[in-house]
Structures are given as C-alpha cells and as structure tokens.
Tab-separated table of C-alpha atoms in Angstrom:
chain	number	residue	atom	x	y	z
D	385	MET	CA	-16.119	-7.329	-25.944
D	386	LYS	CA	-13.677	-5.568	-23.590
D	387	LYS	CA	-11.060	-3.061	-24.727
D	388	THR	CA	-8.428	-1.072	-22.867
D	389	LEU	CA	-8.281	2.704	-23.326
D	390	LEU	CA	-5.523	5.108	-22.313
D	391	ILE	CA	-6.982	8.450	-21.288
D	392	LEU	CA	-5.771	12.005	-20.780
D	393	ILE	CA	-7.338	14.064	-18.019
D	394	SER	CA	-7.140	17.688	-16.959
D	395	THR	CA	-7.276	18.852	-13.364
D	396	PHE	CA	-10.643	19.927	-12.050
D	397	SER	CA	-12.165	20.553	-8.619
D	398	PHE	CA	-15.737	19.544	-7.830
D	399	CYS	CA	-16.060	21.276	-4.439
D	400	ALA	CA	-16.924	24.954	-4.452
D	401	LEU	CA	-14.755	26.890	-2.029
D	402	PHE	CA	-16.151	28.708	0.979
D	403	SER	CA	-19.669	27.323	0.693
D	404	GLN	CA	-21.273	27.044	4.104
D	405	GLY	CA	-24.373	24.886	3.721
D	406	THR	CA	-27.315	24.666	6.104
D	407	TRP	CA	-28.459	22.296	8.852
D	408	THR	CA	-32.116	21.350	9.416
D	409	GLN	CA	-33.422	19.299	12.328
D	410	LYS	CA	-35.349	16.186	11.330
D	411	ALA	CA	-37.432	13.639	13.243
D	412	ASN	CA	-35.669	12.130	16.252
D	413	CYS	CA	-34.452	8.567	15.971
D	414	PRO	CA	-36.822	6.220	17.867
D	415	LEU	CA	-33.869	4.387	19.466
D	416	PRO	CA	-32.589	5.498	22.887
D	417	GLY	CA	-29.760	7.985	22.670
D	418	HIS	CA	-26.242	6.608	22.797
D	419	TYR	CA	-22.725	7.141	21.451
D	420	SER	CA	-20.831	5.169	18.772
D	421	CYS	CA	-24.010	3.899	17.139
D	422	PRO	CA	-23.306	2.323	13.726
D	423	GLY	CA	-25.019	4.075	10.828
D	424	PHE	CA	-25.136	3.649	7.058
D	425	SER	CA	-27.365	4.309	4.050
D	426	LEU	CA	-28.815	1.956	1.439
D	427	SER	CA	-30.969	2.774	-1.586
D	428	GLY	CA	-32.158	6.143	-0.358
D	429	LYS	CA	-32.743	5.119	3.284
D	430	GLY	CA	-30.636	5.701	6.398
D	431	TYR	CA	-30.046	3.146	9.167
D	432	ILE	CA	-28.904	3.405	12.779
D	433	ALA	CA	-28.262	0.570	15.255
D	434	ASN	CA	-28.084	0.765	19.039
D	435	GLY	CA	-27.229	-2.689	20.319
D	436	ASN	CA	-27.534	-1.518	23.912
D	437	ALA	CA	-31.326	-1.259	23.620
D	438	PRO	CA	-34.327	-3.387	22.672
D	439	ASP	CA	-35.782	-2.755	19.210
D	440	ASN	CA	-32.265	-1.727	18.322
D	441	PHE	CA	-32.288	-1.037	14.576
D	442	ALA	CA	-34.205	1.703	12.760
D	443	GLU	CA	-34.636	2.957	9.199
D	444	TYR	CA	-34.953	6.632	8.247
D	445	ASP	CA	-36.904	7.653	5.146
D	446	PRO	CA	-35.946	11.204	4.076
D	447	ALA	CA	-38.867	11.373	1.639
D	448	ASN	CA	-41.377	11.673	4.478
D	449	ASN	CA	-39.026	12.394	7.415
D	450	SER	CA	-40.070	9.262	9.270
D	451	TRP	CA	-38.501	6.327	11.106
D	452	GLN	CA	-39.467	2.655	11.140
D	453	LEU	CA	-38.116	-0.065	13.420
D	454	LYS	CA	-36.556	-2.925	11.487
D	455	ALA	CA	-35.228	-6.392	12.325
D	456	ASP	CA	-33.130	-6.240	15.489
D	457	PHE	CA	-29.374	-6.304	15.079
D	458	PRO	CA	-28.403	-9.648	16.687
D	459	ASP	CA	-25.259	-8.493	18.529
D	460	SER	CA	-24.220	-5.493	20.603
D	461	ALA	CA	-23.588	-2.485	18.382
D	462	GLU	CA	-21.039	-0.016	19.655
D	463	GLY	CA	-18.890	0.924	16.706
D	464	PHE	CA	-19.090	1.798	13.057
D	465	ALA	CA	-20.342	0.334	9.808
D	466	PHE	CA	-19.822	0.287	6.066
D	467	THR	CA	-21.845	-0.616	2.992
D	468	ILE	CA	-20.947	-2.638	-0.084
D	469	GLY	CA	-23.435	-2.549	-2.927
D	470	ASN	CA	-26.914	-3.040	-1.491
D	471	LYS	CA	-25.787	-4.579	1.813
D	472	GLY	CA	-24.842	-3.017	5.142
D	473	TYR	CA	-22.222	-4.438	7.520
D	474	ILE	CA	-21.778	-4.097	11.293
D	475	GLY	CA	-19.430	-5.785	13.731
D	476	GLU	CA	-18.735	-4.566	17.244
D	477	PHE	CA	-15.310	-6.262	17.606
D	478	TYR	CA	-15.035	-5.312	21.273
D	479	SER	CA	-16.779	-8.007	23.259
D	480	SER	CA	-17.388	-10.165	20.190
D	481	ASN	CA	-15.718	-10.862	16.840
D	482	GLU	CA	-19.046	-11.537	15.095
D	483	PHE	CA	-19.599	-9.770	11.784
D	484	TRP	CA	-23.070	-9.290	10.308
D	485	GLU	CA	-24.615	-8.405	6.949
D	486	TYR	CA	-27.934	-6.582	6.611
D	487	ASP	CA	-30.158	-7.305	3.608
D	488	GLN	CA	-32.472	-4.376	2.995
D	489	ALA	CA	-34.709	-6.338	0.599
D	490	THR	CA	-35.540	-9.045	3.173
D	491	ASP	CA	-35.000	-6.980	6.353
D	492	SER	CA	-32.765	-9.721	7.740
D	493	TRP	CA	-29.294	-10.275	9.176
D	494	VAL	CA	-26.815	-12.963	8.080
D	495	GLN	CA	-23.654	-13.739	10.025
D	496	LYS	CA	-20.462	-13.598	7.969
D	497	ALA	CA	-16.897	-14.718	8.704
D	498	ASN	CA	-15.713	-13.701	12.174
D	499	PHE	CA	-13.232	-10.848	12.411
D	500	PRO	CA	-9.758	-12.445	12.929
D	501	GLY	CA	-7.891	-9.439	14.313
D	502	PRO	CA	-7.462	-8.362	17.945
D	503	LEU	CA	-10.685	-7.173	19.545
D	504	ARG	CA	-10.808	-3.399	19.846
D	505	ARG	CA	-12.901	-0.332	20.540
D	506	ILE	CA	-13.676	2.763	18.454
D	507	ASP	CA	-11.891	1.665	15.303
D	508	VAL	CA	-12.308	2.951	11.731
D	509	ARG	CA	-14.409	1.419	8.921
D	510	PHE	CA	-14.662	2.197	5.213
D	511	ALA	CA	-15.343	0.288	1.984
D	512	ILE	CA	-13.798	0.354	-1.482
D	513	GLY	CA	-15.530	-1.576	-4.230
D	514	THR	CA	-16.377	-5.081	-2.958
D	515	LYS	CA	-14.034	-4.870	0.016
D	516	GLY	CA	-14.489	-3.447	3.488
D	517	TYR	CA	-11.757	-2.264	5.847
D	518	VAL	CA	-11.322	-2.210	9.630
D	519	ALA	CA	-8.367	-0.289	11.063
D	520	THR	CA	-6.872	1.227	14.225
D	521	GLY	CA	-8.690	1.294	17.606
D	522	ILE	CA	-7.623	0.457	21.157
D	523	CYS	CA	-7.012	-3.066	22.531
D	524	PRO	CA	-7.416	-2.936	25.528
D	525	THR	CA	-4.967	-0.101	26.217
D	526	ALA	CA	-2.691	-0.472	23.172
D	527	TYR	CA	-3.216	2.003	20.346
D	528	LEU	CA	-3.467	-0.052	17.166
D	529	ASN	CA	-2.418	0.721	13.587
D	530	ASP	CA	-3.295	-2.596	11.909
D	531	VAL	CA	-5.597	-2.828	8.873
D	532	TRP	CA	-7.899	-5.719	7.927
D	533	GLU	CA	-9.686	-6.231	4.610
D	534	TRP	CA	-12.897	-8.214	4.161
D	535	ASP	CA	-13.742	-9.502	0.685
D	536	GLN	CA	-17.471	-9.663	0.012
D	537	LEU	CA	-16.984	-12.098	-2.879
D	538	THR	CA	-15.084	-14.697	-0.841
D	539	ASN	CA	-16.237	-13.833	2.704
D	540	THR	CA	-12.618	-13.846	3.875
D	541	TRP	CA	-10.437	-11.512	5.927
D	542	THR	CA	-6.857	-10.551	5.028
D	543	GLN	CA	-4.441	-8.394	6.986
D	544	LYS	CA	-3.088	-5.519	4.907
D	545	ALA	CA	-0.275	-2.999	5.281
D	546	ASN	CA	-0.375	-1.222	8.617
D	547	PHE	CA	-1.784	2.295	8.749
D	548	SER	CA	1.184	4.662	8.265
D	549	GLY	CA	0.086	7.155	10.893
D	550	SER	CA	0.560	6.601	14.605
D	551	GLY	CA	-1.572	3.971	16.324
D	552	ARG	CA	-4.761	5.650	17.481
D	553	VAL	CA	-8.330	5.386	18.673
D	554	ALA	CA	-11.536	7.274	17.819
D	555	SER	CA	-10.429	8.411	14.351
D	556	ILE	CA	-12.743	8.945	11.402
D	557	GLY	CA	-12.725	6.921	8.200
D	558	PHE	CA	-14.381	7.401	4.809
D	559	SER	CA	-13.884	6.469	1.173
D	560	ILE	CA	-14.157	8.444	-2.045
D	561	GLY	CA	-14.106	6.390	-5.220
D	562	ASP	CA	-11.311	3.837	-4.953
D	563	LYS	CA	-9.465	5.568	-2.115
D	564	GLY	CA	-9.889	5.170	1.635
D	565	PHE	CA	-9.075	7.837	4.216
D	566	ILE	CA	-8.297	7.974	7.948
D	567	ALA	CA	-7.987	11.229	9.896
D	568	THR	CA	-7.892	12.690	13.424
D	569	GLY	CA	-8.036	10.482	16.537
D	570	LEU	CA	-6.166	10.089	19.812
D	571	SER	CA	-2.699	8.502	19.880
D	572	LEU	CA	-0.644	7.476	22.890
D	573	THR	CA	0.851	10.956	23.145
D	574	ASP	CA	-1.590	13.461	21.671
D	575	TYR	CA	-4.738	14.248	19.723
D	576	CYS	CA	-4.279	14.049	15.933
D	577	ARG	CA	-5.236	16.074	12.874
D	578	ASP	CA	-3.303	14.244	10.141
D	579	LEU	CA	-5.079	12.736	7.100
D	580	TRP	CA	-3.927	9.587	5.301
D	581	GLN	CA	-5.085	8.125	1.990
D	582	TYR	CA	-5.150	4.375	1.319
D	583	ASP	CA	-4.484	3.035	-2.183
D	584	GLN	CA	-6.146	-0.358	-2.540
D	585	SER	CA	-4.276	-1.282	-5.727
D	586	THR	CA	-0.834	-0.877	-4.127
D	587	ASP	CA	-1.747	-1.479	-0.454
D	588	THR	CA	0.018	1.738	0.533
D	589	TRP	CA	-0.718	4.866	2.577
D	590	THR	CA	0.052	8.461	1.574
D	591	GLN	CA	-0.220	11.479	3.861
D	592	LYS	CA	-2.492	14.272	2.620
D	593	ALA	CA	-3.322	17.762	3.917
D	594	ASN	CA	-3.940	17.907	7.666
D	595	PHE	CA	-7.530	18.252	8.864
D	596	GLY	CA	-8.500	21.935	8.808
D	597	GLY	CA	-9.759	22.156	12.379
D	598	THR	CA	-8.045	21.655	15.708
D	599	LYS	CA	-6.645	18.295	16.818
D	600	ARG	CA	-9.409	16.011	18.025
D	601	SER	CA	-10.822	12.540	18.424
D	602	GLU	CA	-14.384	11.127	18.353
D	603	ALA	CA	-15.335	13.202	15.287
D	604	THR	CA	-17.753	12.036	12.591
D	605	ALA	CA	-17.760	12.122	8.781
D	606	PHE	CA	-19.934	11.672	5.715
D	607	VAL	CA	-19.289	11.941	1.960
D	608	ILE	CA	-21.267	13.776	-0.714
D	609	GLY	CA	-19.982	13.258	-4.239
D	610	SER	CA	-16.212	13.709	-4.149
D	611	CYS	CA	-16.190	15.811	-0.957
D	612	ALA	CA	-15.924	14.591	2.622
D	613	TYR	CA	-17.451	16.489	5.543
D	614	VAL	CA	-15.762	16.031	8.929
D	615	GLY	CA	-16.651	17.629	12.237
D	616	THR	CA	-17.666	17.562	15.900
D	617	GLY	CA	-15.635	15.437	18.343
D	618	THR	CA	-13.568	16.361	21.379
D	619	THR	CA	-10.286	18.144	22.040
D	620	SER	CA	-10.075	17.181	25.721
D	621	VAL	CA	-11.517	14.300	27.739
D	622	GLY	CA	-14.631	15.347	29.644
D	623	THR	CA	-14.623	19.016	28.649
D	624	GLY	CA	-13.651	19.422	25.003
D	625	SER	CA	-16.732	18.715	22.873
D	626	VAL	CA	-16.828	20.827	19.691
D	627	SER	CA	-19.331	21.537	16.915
D	628	ASP	CA	-17.291	22.835	13.954
D	629	PHE	CA	-17.469	21.121	10.543
D	630	TRP	CA	-15.023	21.069	7.634
D	631	LYS	CA	-15.170	20.024	3.980
D	632	TYR	CA	-12.321	18.121	2.348
D	633	ASP	CA	-11.859	18.611	-1.405
D	634	VAL	CA	-10.199	15.433	-2.654
D	635	TRP	CA	-9.177	17.109	-5.925
D	636	ALA	CA	-7.466	20.155	-4.437
D	637	ASN	CA	-6.409	18.330	-1.242
D	638	THR	CA	-7.707	21.253	0.823
D	639	TRP	CA	-10.000	21.813	3.802
D	640	THR	CA	-12.657	24.542	4.011
D	641	PRO	CA	-14.850	25.415	7.040
D	642	VAL	CA	-18.604	24.999	6.598
D	643	SER	CA	-21.501	25.719	8.937
D	644	ASN	CA	-21.108	24.422	12.466
D	645	PHE	CA	-23.202	21.407	13.389
D	646	ALA	CA	-26.560	22.884	14.441
D	647	GLY	CA	-27.111	20.193	17.056
D	648	ASN	CA	-24.420	21.948	19.089
D	649	LEU	CA	-21.591	20.082	20.847
D	650	ARG	CA	-21.260	16.396	20.037
D	651	GLU	CA	-18.888	13.421	20.355
D	652	LEU	CA	-19.041	9.969	18.766
D	653	ALA	CA	-22.079	10.940	16.688
D	654	THR	CA	-23.520	8.812	13.890
D	655	ALA	CA	-23.377	9.995	10.277
D	656	PHE	CA	-24.441	8.866	6.823
D	657	SER	CA	-25.300	10.522	3.503
D	658	ILE	CA	-28.098	10.117	0.972
D	659	ASP	CA	-27.587	11.722	-2.439
D	660	CYS	CA	-26.876	15.429	-1.822
D	661	LYS	CA	-27.661	15.378	1.887
D	662	GLY	CA	-25.590	14.500	4.933
D	663	TYR	CA	-27.101	13.329	8.228
D	664	VAL	CA	-25.647	13.537	11.745
D	665	GLY	CA	-27.224	12.537	15.061
D	666	MET	CA	-26.972	10.492	18.246
D	667	GLY	CA	-23.750	10.775	20.318
D	668	TRP	CA	-23.086	12.488	23.641
D	669	ILE	CA	-21.519	15.655	25.106
D	670	ASN	CA	-18.359	15.795	27.215
D	671	ASP	CA	-18.588	12.106	28.101
D	672	TYR	CA	-21.710	12.540	30.255
D	673	VAL	CA	-24.173	9.644	30.252
D	674	SER	CA	-26.969	12.101	30.981
D	675	SER	CA	-26.196	13.867	27.697
D	676	TYR	CA	-26.999	10.963	25.357
D	677	GLN	CA	-28.722	12.256	22.201
D	678	ASN	CA	-31.131	10.646	19.701
D	679	ASP	CA	-31.657	13.635	17.389
D	680	LEU	CA	-31.041	13.770	13.639
D	681	TRP	CA	-29.851	16.758	11.610
D	682	GLU	CA	-29.731	17.101	7.833
D	683	TYR	CA	-26.913	19.013	6.136
D	684	THR	CA	-27.492	20.582	2.717
D	685	PRO	CA	-24.416	21.993	0.958
D	686	ASP	CA	-24.760	25.252	-0.969
D	687	THR	CA	-23.858	23.363	-4.125
D	688	CYS	CA	-23.965	19.661	-4.867
D	689	ASP	CA	-22.167	18.020	-7.764
D	690	LEU	CA	-22.314	14.235	-7.832
D	691	SER	CA	-20.685	14.106	-11.253
D	692	GLY	CA	-17.350	13.347	-9.637
D	693	ILE	CA	-18.860	9.927	-8.985
D	694	ASN	CA	-20.916	9.512	-12.148
D	695	GLU	CA	-23.160	11.483	-14.444
D	696	ASN	CA	-25.660	10.173	-16.970
D	697	ASN	CA	-27.574	12.641	-19.105
D	698	SER	CA	-29.125	10.227	-21.595
D	699	ALA	CA	-31.577	7.396	-21.989
D	700	LEU	CA	-28.806	4.789	-22.092
D	701	SER	CA	-27.902	3.613	-18.606
D	702	ALA	CA	-24.126	3.607	-18.142
D	703	THR	CA	-21.914	3.519	-15.067
D	704	PHE	CA	-18.226	3.760	-14.293
D	705	PHE	CA	-17.034	1.571	-11.415
D	706	PRO	CA	-15.146	2.555	-9.433
D	707	SER	CA	-15.395	6.318	-9.839
D	708	PRO	CA	-13.389	8.294	-8.950
D	709	PHE	CA	-10.609	5.779	-9.670
D	710	SER	CA	-6.831	5.797	-9.663
D	711	PHE	CA	-5.872	2.618	-11.548
D	712	GLU	CA	-8.651	1.476	-13.837
D	713	THR	CA	-12.415	1.670	-14.182
D	714	THR	CA	-14.995	-0.289	-16.139
D	715	LEU	CA	-17.699	1.359	-18.222
D	716	SER	CA	-20.811	-0.816	-18.055
D	717	THR	CA	-24.004	-0.275	-20.057
D	718	ASN	CA	-27.421	-1.837	-19.601
D	719	THR	CA	-27.729	-2.414	-23.342
D	720	ALA	CA	-24.998	-3.936	-25.491
D	721	LEU	CA	-23.257	-1.423	-27.735
D	722	LYS	CA	-22.851	-2.272	-31.409
D	723	ASN	CA	-20.046	-0.667	-33.410
D	724	ALA	CA	-20.218	2.380	-31.181
D	725	THR	CA	-17.552	5.066	-30.725
D	726	LEU	CA	-16.389	6.433	-27.371
D	727	LEU	CA	-15.348	10.087	-27.508
D	728	PHE	CA	-13.297	11.591	-24.678
D	729	TYR	CA	-12.927	15.338	-24.081
D	730	ASN	CA	-10.934	17.368	-21.595
D	731	THR	CA	-12.638	20.109	-19.589
D	732	ASN	CA	-11.716	22.659	-22.274
D	733	GLY	CA	-13.938	20.771	-24.698
D	734	GLN	CA	-11.058	19.393	-26.763
D	735	LEU	CA	-11.430	15.895	-28.211
D	736	VAL	CA	-8.469	14.007	-26.769
D	737	LYS	CA	-9.183	10.412	-27.689
D	738	GLN	CA	-11.720	8.278	-29.480
D	739	LEU	CA	-12.199	4.539	-29.426
D	740	PRO	CA	-14.184	3.203	-32.412
D	741	ASP	CA	-15.914	-0.108	-33.075
D	742	ILE	CA	-16.984	-0.819	-29.481
D	743	SER	CA	-19.433	-3.672	-29.031
D	744	GLY	CA	-20.717	-5.347	-25.893
D	745	LYS	CA	-21.581	-4.085	-22.405
D	746	THR	CA	-18.160	-3.400	-20.840
D	747	VAL	CA	-15.086	-1.324	-21.651
D	748	LEU	CA	-12.002	-1.302	-19.431
D	749	ILE	CA	-10.397	2.133	-19.013
D	750	LYS	CA	-6.890	2.409	-17.547
D	751	LYS	CA	-5.454	5.534	-15.903
D	752	GLU	CA	-1.794	4.461	-15.821
D	753	ASN	CA	0.468	7.398	-14.823
D	754	LEU	CA	-1.722	10.292	-15.890
D	755	PRO	CA	-2.823	13.319	-13.796
D	756	ALA	CA	-5.979	13.427	-11.737
D	757	GLY	CA	-9.095	15.218	-12.891
D	758	VAL	CA	-12.385	14.911	-14.723
D	759	TYR	CA	-13.034	13.513	-18.181
D	760	LEU	CA	-16.085	14.085	-20.370
D	761	VAL	CA	-17.330	11.125	-22.402
D	762	LYS	CA	-19.852	10.684	-25.199
D	763	ILE	CA	-20.991	7.462	-26.820
D	764	MET	CA	-22.000	7.661	-30.482
D	765	GLN	CA	-23.860	4.888	-32.276
D	766	ASP	CA	-25.627	4.936	-35.662
D	767	ASN	CA	-24.506	8.557	-36.090
D	768	LYS	CA	-26.334	9.575	-32.907
D	769	ILE	CA	-25.039	10.531	-29.460
D	770	ILE	CA	-26.708	8.028	-27.133
D	771	TYR	CA	-24.874	8.894	-23.906
D	772	THR	CA	-23.116	11.875	-22.329
D	773	GLY	CA	-21.521	11.796	-18.928
D	774	LYS	CA	-18.435	12.234	-16.762
D	775	PHE	CA	-16.045	10.158	-14.774
D	776	ALA	CA	-13.242	11.178	-12.461
D	777	VAL	CA	-9.694	10.119	-11.670
D	778	LEU	CA	-7.665	10.449	-8.462
D	779	ASP	CA	-3.901	10.514	-7.975
C-alpha cells in the first residue's frame, strides 16, 4: 500500500564549519600513471581504469589497502565515470562513442547504447537515481554546454536542457541526493569558478555559490554524505598546478577550505569516495608527461555524518530513495509494515506530522514547496518503535 505524505522540515546543516581533515598515503595503483583516468566506487571497493595501458582496470580494497587487477576495460579510457546502483559506467567519447557497464559481481563489461552526442574531451559525468549525465567538454575546439541523459532502465539517451553556464572544458561534476552539480572549468575566454545545480525533476539549472578557491580547470571532486570536496587542478596552462581543497556544504550553500591535498600539485586526478573516506590519485603536474602519477591518497574529514543521505538505528531495514531529495522520496522497508504509524519530528524534537495505518513496504513522501532541511522519522508498530532514522530535503 502506498500513501502520500506532506512533510514540514526545518533547516539544518550537516557539514561542520572549518574542519580540516587529514590525508594519508595508501598503496600505489598498479596501473601506469596517467591523467583523466576514470574512477568510481562500488560496494566498498574503488576502481580506476587506464585505457592507455595493458591490464588497464584495477580494484582497490580499503580494508587491507591492496589492489587487484580486474577484467580489462575494452575501450580506451580517458575521461570520467559514474555509478548507478551496483554498476559502474565508463565511456571515453573522444575517439569512440562506445559506452560500457561494469558488473562487479561477475567482473565483466557489457556494451550499452552508444553515446549519440558530439564526441568530446574532458567532459563532466554524474548520476541521479537511475540516470547518468554527460555534459560540457570540447569538440574539437568548440566549448560545449550540451547535456545528455542516459536511462539505465531503458538503455536510451536523451538530450536535456543545456547547461546554463558558459560552454567549458575540464570542469568537475558530482551529485548529492537528487541534484547534480557542475563547477569550475575553462571557457573560451577564461577559467571559471561558478557552481551550477541541476534539478532532474524540472530539467533546469540554478546558479549556486561560487567555488571557494581561485578560478581553475582540471580539478577533481568526491562526495561524502551531503558534502562535496573539490580541489587541485590548474590556474594556468603548463605552470598553474595547485593543491588546495575545499568543502561545499549543500545545505548552507557555502565553501570552506580544508587541508591541502597531501600529494602536492595535481591536475586531472582521479577521485572516488567510500563511506566516510575520500580518495584522490593519478593525474599529472603542469602538463608534463614525465610527471604522470599513480599514487593514492585517502582523505578523512574531522567529522563524518552520513545521515544526510540516510540513517537507520534499528533492526528494521528501511531506506529513503532518493535522499536528499527535492520533489519526492520513497520509504522502502525490507519487511512489510502492518497497521504501523509514521511519526515525523523537526530538529527541535516537535512532532509535526503522523501518518497512521500504514501497511506494505513502500510509502511515497512528497516535499512540494516546503523548505530544505532534515526530518526525523520513527516507525511505531504494535506499540513499539521499530525504526528511527533521518532523511533530508534540498531546495
């Protein structure tokens, strides 16, 4: 049984201000050093591809700080990647429009629908729900601002509303909940530091607070909970490599400096995150081939709160997807509820809403035009609290 619930939320920030975090060097990647190597994480493991080398795909296990070569990526692999569910996706889209899916369970690659847009270099990738996005880049000298959406359920591509910022190359892209983001990059006239948020439900772009550091391109980014970490890159071709890192608080729409990347200067590095850790490696320095890197560094924030994505403090398994969300989210439980009651509290502990007589495994929750923030939820059944947790809402 599915019901719709209108909720009231109070504003809350998950990212502690002025925390610096620490960097720790980990085992080097076994692949030859290179720039623009696609990287992603799946089920507690990290993955990096270097299509310019033999044995070109490797898996990192943070539990024992070790690497293992996996099934070769079947195409060249200069570019970026995204994940949807338990699958990883890579497509170079420079010399080829082939698009590939990696299955962690079988350690195998399956070719998906070819990318229909213009071929390009150093574009942006991110994923929201069951859809992946490819945007911007250079083709071959034109700075692009087009956006393409791939639907995992139908294996089809659709062109979406153009990116509202200037056409650019070597930007960074990431997603938090049901929002996508593009920042920095190099346009036809200048380096960039603007940040734009993509709303999947309305196919629109909204400008947010400018990146906290200097204008740059070829930066890298990873996400922990509801915070994005963006850094490194270049401010000038051939001489401008930088090492600073910044944290973006999606709730407050603010940037805060954190510890500089301990691997020193870096451009077009590879990044991914696993739980409360971020990982950065590979790349090069000041565009010198002799400076190719294959190191890996682990970032640990001073505080880590994943509850902006989901929190479950009980035996009942329950998830909100997507979370954070800005339109609607679905509460799903592993066991069917029977005449249960959902209790919703604001962050002051006040009971704001309750929904009685819930049965089944799914409940649809709509945001409508309410403010962003965090909401505390309890599920009561047979006069017992069987679940406590949180979910989060974006503008």
